[in-house]
Every structure is written in C-alpha cells, then in structure tokens.
Short mmCIF file of C-alpha atoms in Angstrom, two decimals:
data_model
loop_
_atom_site.label_atom_id
_atom_site.label_comp_id
_atom_site.label_asym_id
_atom_site.label_seq_id
_atom_site.Cartn_x
_atom_site.Cartn_y
_atom_site.Cartn_z
CA MET U 220 -8.25 -37.39 -38.82
CA ASN U 221 -7.82 -37.17 -35.04
CA SER U 222 -4.15 -36.26 -35.50
CA ILE U 223 -5.02 -33.40 -37.84
CA ARG U 224 -7.63 -32.12 -35.37
CA LYS U 225 -5.09 -32.22 -32.51
CA LEU U 226 -2.53 -30.30 -34.58
CA PHE U 227 -5.16 -27.67 -35.40
CA VAL U 228 -6.05 -27.22 -31.71
CA LEU U 229 -2.38 -26.92 -30.70
CA ALA U 230 -1.75 -24.33 -33.40
CA PHE U 231 -4.79 -22.34 -32.29
CA LEU U 232 -3.63 -22.31 -28.66
CA ALA U 233 -0.14 -21.21 -29.66
CA LEU U 234 -1.51 -18.30 -31.67
CA SER U 235 -3.80 -17.33 -28.78
CA LEU U 236 -0.85 -17.17 -26.40
CA LEU U 237 1.25 -15.12 -28.78
CA ASN U 238 -1.55 -12.61 -29.23
CA SER U 239 -2.57 -12.30 -25.58
CA CYS U 240 -1.92 -9.03 -23.77
CA GLN U 241 0.33 -8.96 -20.73
CA LYS U 242 -1.47 -8.23 -17.47
CA ILE U 243 0.96 -6.08 -15.62
CA ASP U 244 -0.22 -6.05 -12.06
CA LEU U 245 -1.64 -8.37 -9.52
CA LEU U 246 -1.87 -7.25 -5.93
CA ASP U 247 1.56 -8.03 -4.64
CA GLU U 248 2.15 -10.09 -7.32
CA GLU U 249 4.74 -12.41 -8.48
CA SER U 250 5.50 -16.09 -8.72
CA ASP U 251 7.97 -18.36 -10.40
CA ASP U 252 5.28 -20.00 -12.59
CA THR U 253 3.54 -16.70 -13.27
CA GLU U 254 0.64 -17.69 -15.59
CA THR U 255 -2.10 -15.80 -13.74
CA SER U 256 -3.33 -13.20 -16.22
CA ALA U 257 -6.91 -13.29 -17.43
CA SER U 258 -5.71 -13.78 -21.02
CA SER U 259 -3.43 -16.79 -20.28
CA VAL U 260 -4.11 -20.51 -20.56
CA THR U 261 -2.65 -22.13 -17.46
CA ARG U 262 -1.98 -25.57 -15.97
CA SER U 263 -2.47 -26.93 -12.46
CA VAL U 264 -0.46 -26.50 -9.28
CA LYS U 265 -1.90 -27.75 -6.01
CA LEU U 266 -2.79 -25.39 -3.17
CA VAL U 267 0.45 -25.26 -1.17
CA ALA U 268 1.55 -22.72 1.46
CA LYS U 269 5.23 -21.77 1.36
CA THR U 270 7.35 -19.47 3.49
CA ALA U 271 9.65 -17.03 1.70
CA ASP U 272 11.95 -16.65 4.70
CA LYS U 273 11.20 -17.18 8.39
CA THR U 274 7.72 -15.78 8.04
CA ASN U 275 5.08 -17.42 10.23
CA VAL U 276 1.95 -18.46 8.38
CA PHE U 277 -1.18 -18.80 10.48
CA TYR U 278 -3.43 -21.70 9.58
CA PRO U 279 -5.99 -22.39 8.38
CA ILE U 280 -5.53 -20.33 5.22
CA LEU U 281 -8.93 -19.40 3.80
CA VAL U 282 -9.18 -19.17 -0.01
CA TYR U 283 -12.09 -17.59 -1.88
CA ALA U 284 -12.85 -17.23 -5.59
CA PHE U 285 -14.98 -14.23 -6.59
CA ASP U 286 -16.79 -13.93 -9.91
CA LYS U 287 -16.81 -10.84 -12.15
CA ASP U 288 -19.55 -9.30 -9.95
CA GLY U 289 -17.43 -9.73 -6.83
CA LYS U 290 -19.61 -12.55 -5.43
CA VAL U 291 -18.20 -15.72 -3.86
CA ALA U 292 -18.16 -18.54 -6.44
CA GLY U 293 -16.15 -21.06 -4.43
CA SER U 294 -13.97 -21.47 -1.38
CA THR U 295 -11.56 -23.88 0.26
CA THR U 296 -9.32 -24.15 3.30
CA ILE U 297 -5.65 -25.07 3.64
CA THR U 298 -5.34 -26.71 7.04
CA ASP U 299 -1.55 -26.80 7.41
CA SER U 300 1.74 -26.68 5.52
CA ASN U 301 1.41 -30.36 4.54
CA ASP U 302 -2.06 -29.98 3.05
CA ASN U 303 -1.66 -30.80 -0.65
CA SER U 304 -5.28 -31.73 -1.34
CA SER U 305 -7.12 -28.41 -1.20
CA GLN U 306 -8.75 -27.41 -4.46
CA LEU U 307 -11.24 -24.92 -5.83
CA SER U 308 -14.05 -26.25 -8.04
CA LEU U 309 -15.18 -23.54 -10.46
CA LYS U 310 -17.16 -23.25 -13.67
CA LYS U 311 -15.60 -21.71 -16.74
CA GLY U 312 -15.08 -17.97 -16.43
CA GLN U 313 -12.97 -15.23 -14.90
CA TYR U 314 -12.29 -15.13 -11.17
CA HIS U 315 -10.48 -13.09 -8.56
CA ILE U 316 -8.87 -15.31 -5.93
CA THR U 317 -8.20 -14.04 -2.40
CA ALA U 318 -6.27 -15.93 0.28
CA LEU U 319 -6.40 -15.03 3.99
CA SER U 320 -3.99 -16.03 6.75
CA ILE U 321 -5.60 -14.65 9.91
CA PRO U 322 -4.50 -15.33 13.52
CA ASN U 323 -7.18 -16.15 16.10
CA CYS U 324 -6.93 -12.71 17.75
CA TYR U 325 -9.16 -11.42 14.93
CA SER U 326 -12.88 -12.05 14.42
CA VAL U 327 -13.20 -13.49 10.92
CA PRO U 328 -16.65 -12.92 9.35
CA SER U 329 -18.58 -16.21 9.34
CA ASN U 330 -20.42 -15.47 6.10
CA ILE U 331 -18.09 -14.01 3.46
CA ALA U 332 -20.32 -13.24 0.46
CA ASP U 333 -18.38 -10.76 -1.69
CA THR U 334 -15.23 -8.67 -2.00
CA LYS U 335 -16.79 -5.89 0.08
CA THR U 336 -16.83 -8.07 3.19
CA LYS U 337 -14.85 -6.35 5.93
CA LEU U 338 -12.04 -7.76 8.06
CA PRO U 339 -12.34 -5.83 11.34
CA MET U 340 -9.51 -5.07 13.71
CA PRO U 341 -9.98 -6.14 17.35
CA ALA U 342 -12.00 -3.66 19.42
CA SER U 343 -8.74 -2.29 20.88
CA GLY U 344 -7.77 -0.92 17.44
CA TYR U 345 -4.63 -3.05 17.30
CA ALA U 346 -3.65 -6.73 17.21
CA SER U 347 -0.86 -8.75 18.78
CA LEU U 348 -0.23 -10.71 15.56
CA PRO U 349 -0.31 -9.63 11.89
CA LEU U 350 -2.73 -10.90 9.27
CA MET U 351 -1.77 -11.65 5.67
CA THR U 352 -3.75 -11.56 2.43
CA GLY U 353 -2.99 -12.20 -1.22
CA ALA U 354 -4.85 -12.08 -4.54
CA ALA U 355 -4.64 -13.18 -8.17
CA ASP U 356 -6.85 -13.13 -11.27
CA ILE U 357 -7.44 -16.24 -13.38
CA THR U 358 -9.57 -17.45 -16.28
CA VAL U 359 -10.90 -20.99 -15.91
CA SER U 360 -10.98 -22.62 -19.33
CA SER U 361 -9.94 -26.24 -18.72
CA SER U 362 -9.79 -28.80 -15.94
CA ASP U 363 -6.19 -27.89 -15.07
CA GLN U 364 -5.50 -24.30 -14.04
CA THR U 365 -2.78 -22.35 -12.22
CA ALA U 366 -3.18 -19.46 -9.79
CA ASN U 367 -0.10 -18.30 -7.92
CA VAL U 368 -0.89 -16.05 -4.95
CA MET U 369 1.70 -14.15 -2.94
CA LEU U 370 0.57 -13.54 0.63
CA GLY U 371 1.65 -10.19 2.04
CA TYR U 372 1.25 -8.30 5.30
CA ARG U 373 -1.57 -5.73 5.24
CA GLN U 374 -0.63 -3.92 8.44
CA ALA U 375 2.12 -1.85 9.96
CA GLY U 376 4.07 -3.33 12.88
CA ILE U 377 4.75 -0.82 15.67
CA SER U 378 7.02 -0.83 18.70
CA LEU U 379 8.01 2.09 20.95
CA THR U 380 10.65 2.57 23.63
CA ALA U 381 10.51 5.55 26.02
CA SER U 382 13.60 6.52 27.99
CA GLY U 383 14.42 9.32 30.45
CA VAL U 384 11.04 8.93 32.17
CA PRO U 385 11.06 10.23 35.80
CA SER U 386 11.60 7.50 38.39
CA ASP U 387 8.34 8.23 40.25
CA ILE U 388 6.18 7.44 37.18
CA SER U 389 4.17 4.26 37.71
CA GLU U 390 2.43 3.88 34.34
CA VAL U 391 3.22 4.82 30.74
CA THR U 392 0.79 4.33 27.86
CA VAL U 393 1.08 5.03 24.13
CA THR U 394 -1.90 6.10 22.01
CA LEU U 395 -1.76 6.01 18.21
CA SER U 396 -4.29 7.94 16.11
CA SER U 397 -5.80 7.71 13.60
CA VAL U 398 -5.81 4.14 12.31
CA TYR U 399 -8.33 2.18 10.26
CA THR U 400 -10.83 -0.17 11.89
CA ASP U 401 -11.75 -2.27 8.81
CA MET U 402 -10.32 -3.56 5.52
CA THR U 403 -12.45 -5.11 2.78
CA LEU U 404 -11.29 -8.19 0.90
CA ASP U 405 -10.47 -6.02 -2.11
CA GLY U 406 -8.24 -3.78 -0.02
CA ASP U 407 -10.35 -0.71 0.79
CA MET U 408 -9.86 0.75 4.28
CA SER U 409 -12.58 2.42 6.36
CA GLY U 410 -13.39 3.59 9.85
CA GLN U 411 -11.17 5.51 12.27
CA THR U 412 -10.10 4.73 15.78
CA THR U 413 -7.27 5.19 18.25
CA ALA U 414 -5.15 2.40 19.68
CA THR U 415 -3.83 2.64 23.27
CA ILE U 416 -1.06 0.28 24.42
CA THR U 417 0.37 -0.07 27.92
CA CYS U 418 4.17 -0.02 28.24
CA THR U 419 6.24 -2.37 30.37
CA LYS U 420 8.97 -1.05 32.68
CA SER U 421 12.44 -2.61 32.48
CA THR U 422 16.14 -1.83 32.94
CA ALA U 423 18.47 -1.17 30.02
CA GLU U 424 22.09 -2.36 29.74
CA ASP U 425 23.32 0.94 31.20
CA ASN U 426 20.99 0.44 34.21
CA SER U 427 18.66 3.22 33.06
CA VAL U 428 14.90 2.71 33.22
CA ILE U 429 13.05 2.24 29.95
CA TRP U 430 9.39 1.72 29.10
CA THR U 431 8.55 -0.42 26.05
CA THR U 432 5.51 -1.68 24.19
CA ASP U 433 5.21 -5.18 22.83
CA LYS U 434 5.11 -5.10 19.03
CA PHE U 435 1.54 -4.45 17.90
CA TYR U 436 -0.12 -4.29 14.50
CA VAL U 437 -2.53 -1.76 13.01
CA TYR U 438 -4.08 -1.06 9.66
CA PRO U 439 -2.27 1.82 7.92
CA SER U 440 -2.85 5.39 9.11
CA THR U 441 -5.81 7.35 7.76
CA ASN U 442 -3.63 10.30 6.81
CA ALA U 443 0.02 11.21 6.26
CA HIS U 444 0.51 12.49 9.81
CA PRO U 445 -0.42 9.92 12.49
CA THR U 446 -0.06 11.16 16.06
CA ILE U 447 1.71 9.32 18.87
CA THR U 448 0.67 10.40 22.37
CA ILE U 449 2.70 9.27 25.39
CA SER U 450 0.92 9.54 28.75
CA MET U 451 2.69 9.23 32.10
CA ALA U 452 0.82 8.66 35.38
CA GLY U 453 1.72 8.39 39.04
CA GLY U 454 4.29 11.16 39.22
CA SER U 455 4.29 14.29 41.35
CA THR U 456 2.53 16.29 38.62
CA GLY U 457 -0.26 13.74 38.08
CA THR U 458 -1.06 12.37 34.65
CA VAL U 459 0.59 14.27 31.79
CA SER U 460 0.54 13.58 28.05
CA TYR U 461 2.85 14.55 25.21
CA SER U 462 2.12 14.23 21.49
CA HIS U 463 4.45 13.70 18.55
CA THR U 464 3.40 13.85 14.91
CA TYR U 465 5.07 11.33 12.62
CA ASN U 466 5.33 13.15 9.30
CA ALA U 467 4.57 10.17 7.07
CA SER U 468 2.05 7.38 6.66
CA LEU U 469 2.19 4.02 8.37
CA PHE U 470 2.48 1.53 5.50
CA SER U 471 1.36 -2.06 5.14
CA GLY U 472 4.06 -4.69 5.56
CA THR U 473 6.44 -2.25 7.25
CA PRO U 474 7.80 -2.44 10.83
CA TYR U 475 8.33 0.83 12.72
CA ALA U 476 10.52 1.26 15.79
CA PHE U 477 9.97 4.54 17.65
CA ALA U 478 12.42 5.70 20.30
CA ALA U 479 11.01 8.46 22.54
CA ILE U 480 13.29 10.41 24.87
CA TYR U 481 11.79 12.42 27.73
CA SER U 482 13.47 15.80 28.24
CA GLY U 483 11.25 17.53 30.81
CA GLY U 484 8.39 19.99 30.46
CA ASN U 485 4.93 20.44 31.92
CA GLY U 486 2.92 18.41 29.41
CA THR U 487 -0.62 18.85 28.16
CA ASP U 488 -3.67 16.52 28.06
CA THR U 489 -4.04 16.07 24.85
CA SER U 490 -24.64 -24.79 -16.45
CA ASP U 491 -21.09 -25.35 -17.68
CA GLU U 492 -19.13 -28.35 -16.43
CA GLU U 493 -17.35 -27.66 -13.18
CA MET U 494 -13.58 -27.27 -13.41
CA THR U 495 -10.93 -27.86 -10.75
CA VAL U 496 -8.56 -25.00 -10.03
CA ASN U 497 -5.41 -25.45 -7.95
CA ALA U 498 -3.19 -22.70 -6.57
CA GLU U 499 0.22 -22.28 -5.02
CA ILE U 500 0.35 -19.77 -2.18
CA THR U 501 3.62 -18.29 -0.96
CA THR U 502 4.26 -15.73 1.74
CA GLY U 503 5.94 -12.36 1.49
CA GLU U 504 8.47 -10.66 3.70
CA TRP U 505 8.36 -7.61 5.90
CA ALA U 506 9.96 -4.50 4.46
CA GLU U 507 13.06 -3.03 6.08
CA GLU U 508 12.33 -1.53 9.50
CA ILE U 509 11.82 2.23 9.75
CA THR U 510 13.22 3.84 12.88
CA GLU U 511 12.49 7.30 14.26
CA SER U 512 13.72 8.98 17.42
CA PHE U 513 12.06 12.01 18.99
CA THR U 514 12.03 13.92 22.23
CA PHE U 515 8.89 14.66 24.24
CA GLY U 516 8.35 17.12 27.04
CA ASN U 517 10.49 19.80 25.36
CA PRO U 518 9.72 19.84 21.65
CA ASP U 519 12.06 21.48 19.17
CA ASN U 520 10.41 22.81 16.02
CA ASN U 521 13.46 24.35 14.40
CA HIS U 522 13.85 21.89 11.55
CA GLU U 523 15.49 22.97 8.32
CA GLU U 524 14.07 21.61 5.09
CA LEU U 525 15.23 21.79 1.50
CA GLN U 526 13.25 24.39 -0.42
CA PRO U 527 11.50 23.26 -3.63
CA GLU U 528 11.36 25.31 -6.84
CA VAL U 529 9.41 28.56 -6.37
CA ALA U 530 6.76 30.08 -8.63
CA TYR U 531 4.80 33.29 -8.04
CA ILE U 532 1.04 33.32 -8.57
CA SER U 533 -1.66 36.01 -8.60
CA SER U 534 -4.52 33.67 -7.60
CA VAL U 535 -4.61 30.36 -5.81
CA PRO U 536 -5.47 27.31 -7.96
CA SER U 537 -7.11 24.11 -6.70
CA ALA U 538 -6.00 20.50 -6.79
CA GLY U 539 -6.63 19.07 -10.25
CA ASP U 540 -6.35 22.48 -11.97
CA ILE U 541 -4.08 23.34 -14.86
CA TRP U 542 -1.19 25.73 -14.12
CA ASN U 543 1.04 26.97 -16.95
CA GLY U 544 0.34 23.83 -18.99
CA HIS U 545 0.99 21.50 -16.05
CA VAL U 546 -1.53 19.75 -13.78
CA ILE U 547 -1.63 20.24 -10.01
CA ALA U 548 -2.12 17.01 -8.07
CA THR U 549 -2.18 18.55 -4.58
CA ILE U 550 -1.88 22.04 -3.10
CA ASP U 551 -1.78 22.88 0.61
CA GLN U 552 -1.37 26.20 2.39
CA ASP U 553 1.89 26.53 4.27
CA GLU U 554 1.51 26.30 8.06
CA THR U 555 3.88 29.24 8.65
CA TYR U 556 3.28 31.67 5.79
CA SER U 557 -0.32 32.25 4.74
CA ASN U 558 0.63 33.37 1.21
CA GLU U 559 2.73 30.26 0.46
CA TYR U 560 1.48 26.91 -0.83
CA ASN U 561 3.13 23.49 -1.07
CA VAL U 562 2.36 21.98 -4.46
CA MET U 563 2.79 18.59 -6.09
CA LEU U 564 2.44 18.47 -9.88
CA ILE U 565 1.64 15.22 -11.67
CA SER U 566 3.23 14.40 -15.03
CA LEU U 567 1.18 14.61 -18.21
CA GLN U 568 2.89 11.51 -19.50
CA GLY U 569 2.28 8.05 -18.06
CA TRP U 570 4.30 4.89 -18.65
CA THR U 571 3.28 1.21 -18.73
CA ASN U 572 5.22 -2.04 -18.37
CA VAL U 573 7.94 -0.44 -16.26
CA ALA U 574 10.21 -2.71 -14.21
CA SER U 575 10.46 -2.09 -10.48
CA ALA U 576 13.69 -1.36 -8.62
CA ASN U 577 13.49 -4.94 -7.35
CA ASN U 578 13.87 -6.29 -10.90
CA GLU U 579 17.16 -8.17 -11.34
CA ILE U 580 17.60 -7.27 -15.03
CA TYR U 581 16.58 -3.60 -15.22
CA PRO U 582 16.24 -2.19 -11.68
CA THR U 583 16.98 1.41 -12.74
CA GLU U 584 14.35 1.72 -15.50
CA ALA U 585 11.93 3.90 -13.51
CA LEU U 586 14.67 6.11 -12.06
CA GLU U 587 16.16 6.67 -15.52
CA ILE U 588 12.75 7.78 -16.81
CA ALA U 589 12.45 10.27 -13.95
CA GLU U 590 15.97 11.66 -14.45
CA THR U 591 15.41 12.44 -18.13
CA TYR U 592 11.79 13.59 -18.09
CA GLU U 593 11.00 17.21 -18.92
CA GLU U 594 7.62 18.84 -19.37
CA SER U 595 7.48 22.12 -21.29
CA GLY U 596 10.98 22.93 -20.06
CA LEU U 597 10.21 21.96 -16.45
CA SER U 598 12.66 19.40 -15.07
CA GLY U 599 13.23 17.94 -11.61
CA TRP U 600 10.53 15.25 -11.75
CA CYS U 601 10.68 12.19 -9.51
CA ILE U 602 8.90 8.98 -8.55
CA PRO U 603 6.29 9.61 -5.82
CA SER U 604 7.06 8.55 -2.26
CA ARG U 605 4.88 6.02 -0.47
CA ALA U 606 3.18 8.88 1.37
CA ASP U 607 2.51 10.59 -1.97
CA GLY U 608 0.97 7.36 -3.27
CA VAL U 609 -1.45 7.31 -0.34
CA LEU U 610 -2.18 11.01 -0.86
CA LEU U 611 -2.91 10.50 -4.57
CA TYR U 612 -5.30 7.66 -3.73
CA ASN U 613 -7.05 9.72 -1.06
CA SER U 614 -7.36 12.68 -3.45
CA TYR U 615 -8.46 10.87 -6.61
CA SER U 616 -10.06 7.52 -5.71
CA ASP U 617 -13.41 9.30 -6.09
CA THR U 618 -14.67 8.73 -9.66
CA ASP U 619 -15.58 12.38 -10.33
CA ARG U 620 -12.27 13.68 -8.93
CA ASN U 621 -10.32 11.15 -11.00
CA LEU U 622 -12.26 12.11 -14.14
CA LEU U 623 -11.43 15.79 -13.55
CA LEU U 624 -7.74 14.98 -13.17
CA SER U 625 -7.65 12.80 -16.30
CA THR U 626 -9.65 15.35 -18.34
CA ASN U 627 -7.22 18.17 -17.49
CA ILE U 628 -4.20 15.94 -18.16
CA THR U 629 -5.50 14.95 -21.61
CA SER U 630 -6.48 18.55 -22.43
CA CYS U 631 -2.80 19.41 -21.99
CA GLY U 632 -1.77 16.64 -24.37
CA GLY U 633 -1.16 13.96 -21.75
CA THR U 634 -2.44 10.43 -21.20
CA ASP U 635 -5.31 9.28 -18.95
CA ILE U 636 -4.85 8.06 -15.39
CA VAL U 637 -5.43 4.29 -15.44
CA VAL U 638 -7.44 3.00 -12.48
CA THR U 639 -8.04 -0.64 -13.35
CA ASN U 640 -6.19 -3.21 -15.42
CA GLY U 641 -8.84 -5.76 -16.30
CA SER U 642 -10.57 -6.55 -13.00
CA SER U 643 -7.51 -5.65 -10.90
CA ALA U 644 -6.22 -2.35 -9.60
CA ALA U 645 -3.70 -0.70 -11.90
CA ARG U 646 -0.62 -0.42 -9.70
CA TYR U 647 1.88 2.44 -9.96
CA LEU U 648 5.49 2.54 -8.80
CA CYS U 649 6.46 4.69 -5.82
CA GLU U 650 9.29 5.02 -3.27
CA ASP U 651 12.08 5.01 -5.89
CA GLY U 652 10.40 2.09 -7.64
CA THR U 653 10.49 -0.30 -4.67
CA TYR U 654 6.78 -0.09 -3.74
CA THR U 655 3.45 0.29 -5.55
CA TYR U 656 0.18 2.14 -4.95
CA SER U 657 -3.07 2.45 -6.89
CA PHE U 658 -6.01 4.80 -7.47
CA LYS U 659 -8.47 1.96 -6.73
CA ASN U 660 -7.48 0.95 -3.19
CA SER U 661 -5.29 2.24 -0.39
CA ILE U 662 -2.84 -0.67 -0.31
CA VAL U 663 0.84 0.24 -0.63
CA SER U 664 2.84 -2.94 -1.17
CA VAL U 665 6.35 -4.07 -2.02
CA ALA U 666 6.89 -4.19 -5.80
CA GLY U 667 7.48 -7.58 -7.37
CA ALA U 668 10.74 -8.47 -9.09
CA LYS U 669 9.09 -9.83 -12.24
CA THR U 670 5.80 -7.95 -12.55
CA LYS U 671 5.69 -4.77 -14.67
CA TYR U 672 3.89 -1.65 -13.45
CA TYR U 673 2.50 1.76 -14.37
CA LEU U 674 4.49 4.92 -13.64
CA ARG U 675 3.44 8.54 -13.19
CA LEU U 676 5.96 11.14 -12.02
CA VAL U 677 5.50 14.12 -9.70
CA LYS U 678 7.28 17.42 -9.10
CA TYR U 679 7.31 19.43 -5.87
CA MET U 680 6.99 23.21 -5.97
CA LYS U 681 6.36 26.21 -3.73
CA PHE U 682 3.75 28.71 -4.91
CA ILE U 683 3.94 32.22 -3.44
CA LEU U 684 0.89 34.44 -3.76
CA ARG U 685 1.62 38.05 -4.74
CA TYR U 686 -1.18 40.25 -3.53
CA MET U 687 -2.35 42.79 -6.11
CA GLU U 688 -2.40 46.42 -4.96
#
C-alpha cells in the first residue's frame, strides 16, 4: 500500500513540474542549478558565497527573506567564504530573497523590516568601495529547498584623469551631479545629491603633470545627462570651473574612465511547520569599461549626428499619444530648432521568452526580431539602449502613465506593457540584448546567459512642425 502511495505522489509531482509556467526573470538572474521560480519544486543547496572571477566579496553577507507583503520573514548571515552552515528557516509559502554584500564604508540600517528599507550612500554622495546585491524568488513547500542568487554591482565605478592643467594650479576637484542618495532593497532609487572628489597630482610617463581621482562609486545618475564639473584653484586667475555633460546615464555594474584635457579659456563658476531553506550565492562581474575623452576650457559644440527618419506634423503630440497608428514613447523639443522634436516610438508588439545576446545557443534572437519587424509599413526598429531603458522607466513607472501607454498600445492592436512577472519585475532586453531594464525599478543589469526576457522595440524619428498660415 505504501509503495502505491509513493508512486502516486511521484506521478503527481512529475505532472506538476511539466505543467508549471517558466518564470523568465529574476533580478540579475542565473545559476547553474536554476530552480528558483515560484512554480518549481526545488531541493537544497547550502548558503555558499562564490566568486565568478577576481571579484572581491565583502563579508558578512546579509541574507533576508521577504514574504508576499514585502515584510521580513527570516534572515541569516554568511560570515566568510568557508561558512557552509548558514540557513534560512521559513514556513511554507512564497518568498523574495535578497542578499547584501556591503563594505564598512556604508551605514547599513540596523532594523531592516521590509523591501522598502533604504541603503543610503555615505554623506559625501560617493563611496570608496562598491556594494553588491542579489535577489531570487522561491516557494517553500518542503524541508529541502534551493535558491540561487547572483550578486551584482548596483553602482557605477568612476575615475577621471585631467591633463594639460596649468603648472601654477594647486588643487583640482571633480564634482558629479546628479546622483542618487538611496536605494531600496527592491531596487528603487531616490534622492539627489552631488559628489565632489579631490584629485591627486602626479607625473605621467612623458613627464607631463596629470591630476587623477581614486576610483569612486555612486548610485546611477538621476537622468540621462549627468554633469562633470572640474574646478581648478590656486592659479593666477583664482578658482575657475568647467562643466562637461556626459550624454548618457551612469549604469549599475559599469566602470567609467573619463579623460579630461585642458585647452585654455576663462572658465565659469558653475502555524505551519517551519522549513529550512538553503541558498547558493555567487558574484557577478563588472561590465566592460566605458571610456570618454573631452576637452574643457575651450568647448567645441560642432558635433555631427546621424539624422533619424523625418515626419512632418501640424500639431505637437505628447508622450504616450497615438501618431499615425503608432505609439509615442518619448518626445522632446530640439535644443536648436524650436519647431523640431526628437521622438522615440515604442512597438505595438511585445515578445516574451527571448534569449539575451549573452546566450550561448541563440545570442542573435533579439537582434533578428528587430531586423525583421515592421509596423504598418514602418521599418527601422531596434532594441532600446541602456539610456532608453532608464528613460522608459522614468517615463512610465508611474501606474497611471503606464496604464495610458498600455491602453493606447492595445487600442492600436498591440499587446500590454508587462510590469511584473509574479512578484518580480518583468525585465526587458536593451543595449543590443546584453542588458536588461524594467518598468518596476530603475536597475539596469547585465542579462543572464540562461534566463529568458521580455522584448519591446523602439524607433527613433524627427518630427518637424509645419506652422499653418
């Protein structure tokens, strides 16, 4: 009789697994054992911290389990890389697990109660070491569970070198604005501040004088155009400042190396049984470094840009409106010509379960979709950039704004914008399929090689207003 009962239970579990729906995105989100979706039955792996490459993990690693209301249901600490005993004790149910690796230059909240708890930056607005976080969703249904969490960097790493500075200058500082002051445990950014860093004077290989910052870390920029201000003091002209606008966002997990070249100028001041849940935690890598060189003291604004497709309009639409059967995601007045507008359309069609460009089997899936997509005869669609992903979040994270966008998309025969996948943020591919963004939080992270994602394409256009006589 017991044998028949066991066979029945095994058959039931097999059918449950076959009929479960794939959960396509965790936060950063992949592991070799991979049974982390809310619809999966999993088995145990102890809490172990691993390093993907030469990444430094700061201990202790704090691990929290949040219930469906976002409240803390359990917590544990991994003391070092040899700690194989840490476990979470949880009742049956669904949980969101968050792991934190935070250096001691940060002030970690002493009483973490829910996912809205904020992780503040130091008062200076920047940190000397980067913090890491990771998340996964699990369902506790037996005494042996698995939760694989990939830790990833949640800040941008910045360094700047200034050359050509006059020899009589005694101090050079760099100010970065605007950057976030806080990040909640579920990834929402808030607060604005500026970060000012003092440069160190040294001699380059060619015997020229250079001024450099130590690498510092900030939460991502609050808009797509952070400003770098270089101030020089002690020279014959007194303190002078020069500003440079970086025409992109500062992204999480990305190092930036800025090279500034001084070229003269005057400057301006400017009751269930408890269950034991184990987890394996691995660390992620930094993305490839982004470098940018610019001159200060004698700015040159004569940059040539490729012109997008042009359409003539008789009245100016708003973001979220329908235009000729297409939906406008963003529209901004041109800085040079008052009757011209830079427009980004968003595709009516959305895709699910799309492999990222980091996938070993089908890395070109998203790009192939973009190359072949047409909408009412309109071609030239592409995957959004990382900056576009941040812009879409900023524009449509508000519930009412997102509802307006989805309503207009569906009225044109399209499919809704998906904000959440279960209790997690629905993550969309960007940056040629190598990164992901979401409409729920501002995190832009490296796409996993195994996880599948959502995809929504965009198209850039120029609208020119024809005034009616």
